Coordinates of N, CA and C in Angstrom, one line a residue:
X1 N 1.0 -1.2 -0.1 CA 0.0 0.0 0.5 C 0.9 1.2 -0.2
X2 N 2.3 1.3 0.6 CA 2.7 2.2 0.6 C 3.6 2.9 -0.7
X3 N 3.5 1.9 -1.7 CA 4.2 2.1 -3.0 C 2.8 2.8 -3.9
X4 N 1.6 2.6 -3.6 CA 0.4 3.2 -4.0 C 0.3 4.7 -3.6
X5 N 0.7 4.9 -2.2 CA 0.4 6.4 -1.4 C 1.6 7.1 -2.1
X6 N 2.9 6.5 -2.5 CA 3.9 7.2 -3.0 C 3.7 7.9 -4.1
X7 N 3.1 6.8 -5.2 CA 2.9 6.9 -6.5 C 1.6 8.0 -6.4
X8 N 0.8 7.7 -5.5 CA -0.6 9.0 -5.5 C 0.1 10.6 -5.0
X9 N 0.8 10.6 -4.2 CA 1.7 11.7 -3.8 C 2.5 12.1 -4.7
X10 N 3.7 11.5 -5.5 CA 4.3 11.8 -7.0 C 3.2 12.7 -8.0
X11 N 1.6 11.6 -8.7 CA 0.9 12.0 -9.2 C 0.3 13.6 -8.9
X12 N -0.3 14.0 -7.5 CA -0.1 14.8 -7.1 C 1.0 16.2 -7.1
X13 N 2.0 16.1 -6.9 CA 3.1 16.7 -7.1 C 2.9 17.7 -8.6
X14 N 3.1 16.2 -9.4 CA 3.2 16.8 -10.7 C 2.5 17.4 -11.3
X15 N 1.1 17.1 -11.2 CA -0.1 17.9 -11.4 C -0.1 19.5 -11.1
X16 N 0.5 19.8 -9.8 CA 0.7 20.7 -8.8 C 1.7 21.6 -9.9
X17 N 2.8 20.9 -9.9 CA 4.0 21.4 -10.9 C 3.6 21.9 -12.2
X18 N 2.8 20.8 -12.7 CA 2.1 21.5 -14.2 C 1.4 22.3 -14.2
X19 N 0.5 22.7 -13.2 CA -0.5 23.9 -13.0 C 0.3 25.1 -12.7
X20 N 1.5 25.1 -12.2 CA 2.3 26.1 -12.1 C 2.9 26.6 -13.4
X21 N 3.2 25.5 -14.1 CA 4.4 25.8 -15.4 C 3.5 26.6 -16.5
X22 N 2.0 26.0 -16.4 CA 0.9 26.7 -17.5 C 0.4 28.1 -16.5
X23 N 0.4 28.1 -15.3 CA 0.3 29.7 -15.3 C 1.7 30.5 -15.6
X24 N 2.7 30.2 -15.6 CA 4.2 30.6 -15.6 C 3.8 30.9 -17.5
X25 N 3.5 30.1 -18.2 CA 3.5 30.4 -19.8 C 2.7 31.3 -20.0
X26 N 1.4 30.8 -19.5 CA 0.5 32.4 -19.6 C 0.9 33.5 -19.2
X27 N 1.4 33.5 -18.4 CA 1.9 35.2 -17.8 C 3.2 35.7 -19.2
X28 N 4.1 34.5 -19.4 CA 5.4 35.0 -20.5 C 4.3 35.6 -21.7
X29 N 3.2 34.8 -21.9 CA 2.7 34.7 -23.2 C 2.0 36.6 -23.1
X30 N 1.3 36.3 -22.3 CA 0.6 37.6 -21.7 C 1.5 39.1 -21.9
X31 N 2.9 38.8 -21.4 CA 4.0 40.2 -21.4 C 4.5 39.7 -22.7
X32 N 4.8 39.1 -23.7 CA 5.2 38.7 -25.1 C 5.0 39.9 -25.8
X33 N 5.6 41.0 -26.7 CA 5.5 41.2 -27.8 C 5.4 40.6 -28.5
X34 N 4.5 41.2 -29.9 CA 4.2 40.3 -31.0 C 5.5 39.7 -31.8
X35 N 6.6 40.6 -31.7 CA 7.6 40.3 -32.0 C 8.1 38.8 -31.5
X36 N 8.4 38.8 -30.2 CA 8.5 37.6 -29.3 C 7.7 36.3 -29.9
X37 N 6.4 36.5 -29.5 CA 5.3 35.5 -30.6 C 6.0 35.1 -31.8
X38 N 6.3 36.0 -32.4 CA 6.3 35.6 -34.3 C 7.5 34.7 -34.0
X39 N 8.6 35.3 -33.4 CA 10.2 34.7 -33.3 C 9.7 33.3 -32.8
X40 N 8.7 33.0 -31.7 CA 8.8 32.0 -31.2 C 8.4 31.0 -32.2
X41 N 6.8 31.3 -32.6 CA 6.4 30.7 -33.5 C 7.0 29.8 -34.5
X42 N 7.9 31.1 -35.1 CA 8.8 30.6 -36.1 C 9.7 29.1 -35.9
X43 N 9.8 28.8 -34.6 CA 10.2 27.5 -34.0 C 9.3 26.1 -34.5
X44 N 8.3 26.8 -34.5 CA 7.4 25.2 -35.0 C 7.4 24.8 -36.6
X45 N 7.9 25.8 -37.3 CA 8.1 25.4 -38.9 C 8.7 24.4 -39.2
X46 N 8.0 23.3 -39.5 CA 9.2 21.8 -39.4 C 10.2 21.8 -39.7
X47 N 10.9 22.7 -41.1 CA 12.1 23.0 -41.2 C 12.9 23.7 -40.0
X48 N 12.1 24.2 -39.4 CA 13.1 25.0 -38.1 C 13.2 23.9 -37.1
X49 N 11.9 23.1 -36.5 CA 12.0 22.7 -35.6 C 12.9 22.2 -35.1
X50 N 12.9 21.7 -33.6 CA 14.0 20.7 -33.0 C 13.7 19.5 -33.3
X51 N 12.1 18.9 -33.6 CA 12.1 17.6 -33.4 C 10.3 17.6 -33.4
X52 N 9.8 16.2 -33.9 CA 8.7 16.3 -34.2 C 7.7 16.6 -32.7
X53 N 7.9 16.2 -31.7 CA 7.5 16.5 -30.2 C 7.3 17.7 -30.0
X54 N 8.3 18.7 -30.9 CA 7.7 20.0 -30.7 C 7.2 20.7 -31.7
X55 N 6.9 20.1 -32.7 CA 5.8 20.2 -33.6 C 4.2 20.2 -33.2
X56 N 4.6 18.8 -32.8 CA 3.0 18.2 -32.1 C 2.7 19.3 -30.8
X57 N 3.8 19.8 -30.4 CA 3.3 20.4 -29.1 C 2.6 22.3 -29.7
X58 N 2.8 22.4 -31.2 CA 2.5 23.3 -31.7 C 0.6 23.9 -30.8
X59 N -0.2 23.0 -31.2 CA -1.4 23.2 -30.9 C -1.5 23.6 -29.1
X60 N -1.2 23.0 -28.5 CA -1.0 23.6 -27.3 C -0.6 25.2 -27.1
X61 N 0.3 25.2 -27.5 CA 1.1 26.5 -27.5 C -0.1 27.6 -28.1
X62 N -0.8 27.1 -29.1 CA -1.8 28.2 -29.7 C -3.1 28.3 -28.6
X63 N -3.3 27.2 -28.3 CA -4.3 27.1 -27.2 C -3.9 28.4 -26.0
X64 N -2.8 28.2 -25.4 CA -2.1 29.1 -24.5 C -2.5 30.2 -25.2
X65 N -1.7 30.7 -26.2 CA -2.0 32.0 -26.5 C -3.4 32.3 -26.5
X66 N -4.2 32.1 -26.8 CA -5.6 32.7 -27.1 C -6.1 32.9 -25.6
X67 N -5.5 32.0 -24.4 CA -6.0 32.0 -23.6 C -6.0 33.3 -22.7
X68 N -4.3 33.8 -23.3 CA -3.6 34.5 -22.8 C -3.2 35.8 -23.2
X69 N -3.0 35.9 -24.4 CA -2.5 37.1 -25.1 C -3.7 38.0 -25.8
X70 N -2.9 39.1 -25.6 CA -4.6 40.5 -26.6 C -4.8 40.1 -28.0
X71 N -5.8 39.9 -28.1 CA -6.3 39.8 -29.0 C -5.7 40.8 -30.4
X72 N -5.2 41.9 -29.8 CA -4.4 42.8 -30.9 C -3.5 41.9 -31.6
X73 N -2.4 41.4 -30.4 CA -0.9 41.0 -30.0 C -1.3 39.8 -31.5
X74 N -2.6 38.8 -31.3 CA -2.5 37.6 -32.1 C -2.7 38.0 -33.5
X75 N -3.3 39.5 -33.4 CA -3.8 39.9 -34.8 C -2.5 39.8 -35.8
X76 N -1.7 40.9 -35.2 CA -0.2 40.9 -35.3 C 0.6 39.6 -36.0
X77 N 0.5 38.6 -34.9 CA 0.8 37.3 -35.7 C 0.6 36.6 -36.4
X78 N -0.8 36.8 -36.9 CA -1.7 36.0 -38.1 C -1.1 37.1 -38.9
X79 N -1.2 38.2 -39.1 CA -1.0 39.1 -40.3 C 0.4 39.0 -41.0
X80 N 1.8 38.6 -39.5 CA 3.0 38.5 -40.0 C 3.3 37.1 -40.6
X81 N 2.7 36.2 -40.0 CA 2.8 34.8 -41.0 C 1.9 34.3 -42.1
X82 N 0.5 35.4 -42.2 CA -0.2 35.4 -43.4 C 0.7 35.9 -44.6
X83 N 1.6 36.9 -44.2 CA 2.3 37.7 -45.0 C 3.6 36.9 -45.9
X84 N 3.9 36.0 -45.2 CA 5.2 35.1 -45.6 C 4.5 34.4 -46.6
X85 N 3.3 34.0 -46.8 CA 2.8 33.3 -48.0 C 2.8 31.8 -47.5
X86 N 1.9 31.1 -48.8 CA 1.4 29.9 -48.5 C 1.9 28.7 -47.5
X87 N 3.4 28.8 -47.6 CA 4.1 27.8 -46.6 C 4.0 27.9 -45.2
X88 N 3.5 29.2 -44.8 CA 3.1 29.6 -43.5 C 1.7 29.5 -43.1
X89 N 0.9 29.2 -44.0 CA -0.3 29.1 -43.7 C -0.7 28.6 -42.4
X90 N -0.2 27.4 -42.2 CA -1.1 26.7 -41.1 C -0.3 27.3 -40.0
X91 N 0.4 28.4 -40.1 CA 0.7 29.0 -38.5 C -0.2 30.0 -38.6
X92 N -0.1 30.6 -39.7 CA -1.2 31.9 -39.7 C -2.4 31.4 -39.2
X93 N -3.3 30.5 -39.8 CA -4.3 30.0 -39.5 C -4.8 29.7 -38.2
X94 N -3.9 29.4 -37.8 CA -4.3 29.0 -36.0 C -4.2 30.1 -35.2
X95 N -3.8 31.9 -35.9 CA -4.2 32.4 -34.9 C -5.2 33.4 -35.7
X96 N -6.5 32.9 -36.3 CA -7.6 33.5 -37.1 C -8.5 33.5 -35.6
X97 N -9.2 34.5 -35.7 CA -10.1 34.9 -34.9 C -11.5 33.3 -34.7
X98 N -11.5 33.3 -36.0 CA -12.2 31.8 -36.0 C -12.1 30.7 -35.5
X99 N -10.3 30.5 -35.6 CA -9.5 29.1 -34.5 C -9.9 29.6 -33.1
X100 N -9.4 31.0 -33.0 CA -9.7 31.0 -31.5 C -10.7 30.9 -30.7
X101 N -11.7 31.2 -31.4 CA -13.4 30.8 -31.4 C -13.8 29.7 -30.9
X102 N -13.2 28.7 -31.7 CA -13.0 27.1 -31.9 C -12.8 26.4 -30.8
X103 N -11.4 27.2 -30.2 CA -10.5 26.8 -29.2 C -11.1 27.4 -28.0
X104 N -11.8 28.3 -28.0 CA -12.8 28.7 -26.4 C -13.9 27.7 -26.5
X105 N -14.4 27.6 -27.6 CA -15.9 27.1 -26.9 C -15.4 25.5 -26.7
X106 N -14.5 24.6 -27.3 CA -14.1 23.6 -26.8 C -13.4 23.3 -25.7
X107 N -12.5 24.6 -25.1 CA -11.8 24.2 -23.9 C -13.7 24.7 -23.2
X108 N -14.3 25.6 -23.1 CA -15.3 25.6 -22.3 C -16.2 24.4 -22.2
X109 N -16.4 23.5 -23.2 CA -17.0 22.4 -23.1 C -16.3 21.3 -22.7
X110 N -15.3 21.1 -22.4 CA -14.4 20.5 -21.8 C -14.2 20.4 -20.3
X111 N -14.0 21.5 -19.9 CA -14.2 21.9 -18.6 C -14.8 21.3 -17.4
X112 N -14.4 20.7 -16.6 CA -15.5 19.7 -15.8 C -15.7 21.1 -14.5
X113 N -17.3 20.4 -14.3 CA -17.5 21.6 -13.6 C -16.7 22.0 -12.0
X114 N -16.2 23.5 -11.8 CA -15.3 24.0 -10.9 C -13.5 24.1 -10.7
X115 N -13.6 23.0 -12.2 CA -12.1 23.1 -12.8 C -11.7 24.6 -13.0
X116 N -10.2 24.8 -12.6 CA -9.6 26.0 -13.1 C -9.3 26.1 -14.4
X117 N -9.4 25.0 -15.1 CA -9.0 25.2 -16.6 C -9.4 23.8 -17.0
X118 N -9.9 23.8 -18.5 CA -10.0 22.8 -19.2 C -8.7 21.6 -19.0
X119 N -9.2 19.8 -19.1 CA -8.2 18.9 -19.2 C -6.9 19.6 -19.6
X120 N -5.8 19.1 -19.8 CA -4.8 19.4 -20.0 C -3.8 18.2 -21.2
X121 N -3.5 18.6 -22.5 CA -3.4 18.0 -23.3 C -1.6 18.6 -23.4
X122 N -0.6 17.2 -23.1 CA 0.8 17.5 -23.4 C 1.1 17.5 -24.4
X123 N 0.4 17.1 -25.4 CA 1.1 17.2 -27.1 C 0.1 17.8 -27.8

């Protein structure tokens, strides 16, 4: 039984750490300039990414941006990637108001009653 107790304590510690990490990321996104977000997003382009797991985390990053950033900043990010041409469309499309509305609706629908946030998907 002590192994189960230890495992559950570890699970609770990890959950608390993840919650703190998401809050930190949200604060950093909120304070980031459009240029900082554009530079960071450029790292998700397949030719520039550090690996497939980095690319797979892009949608999670986009969700955090829509939860934390000012809509005017998001519009600047979208416009920058849209101006780069069709190869950058997947990134630009992630920052359209329509996509943001879909993400907000999905988050609201999946949020358990009384929870601070929707369930977290790490990838």
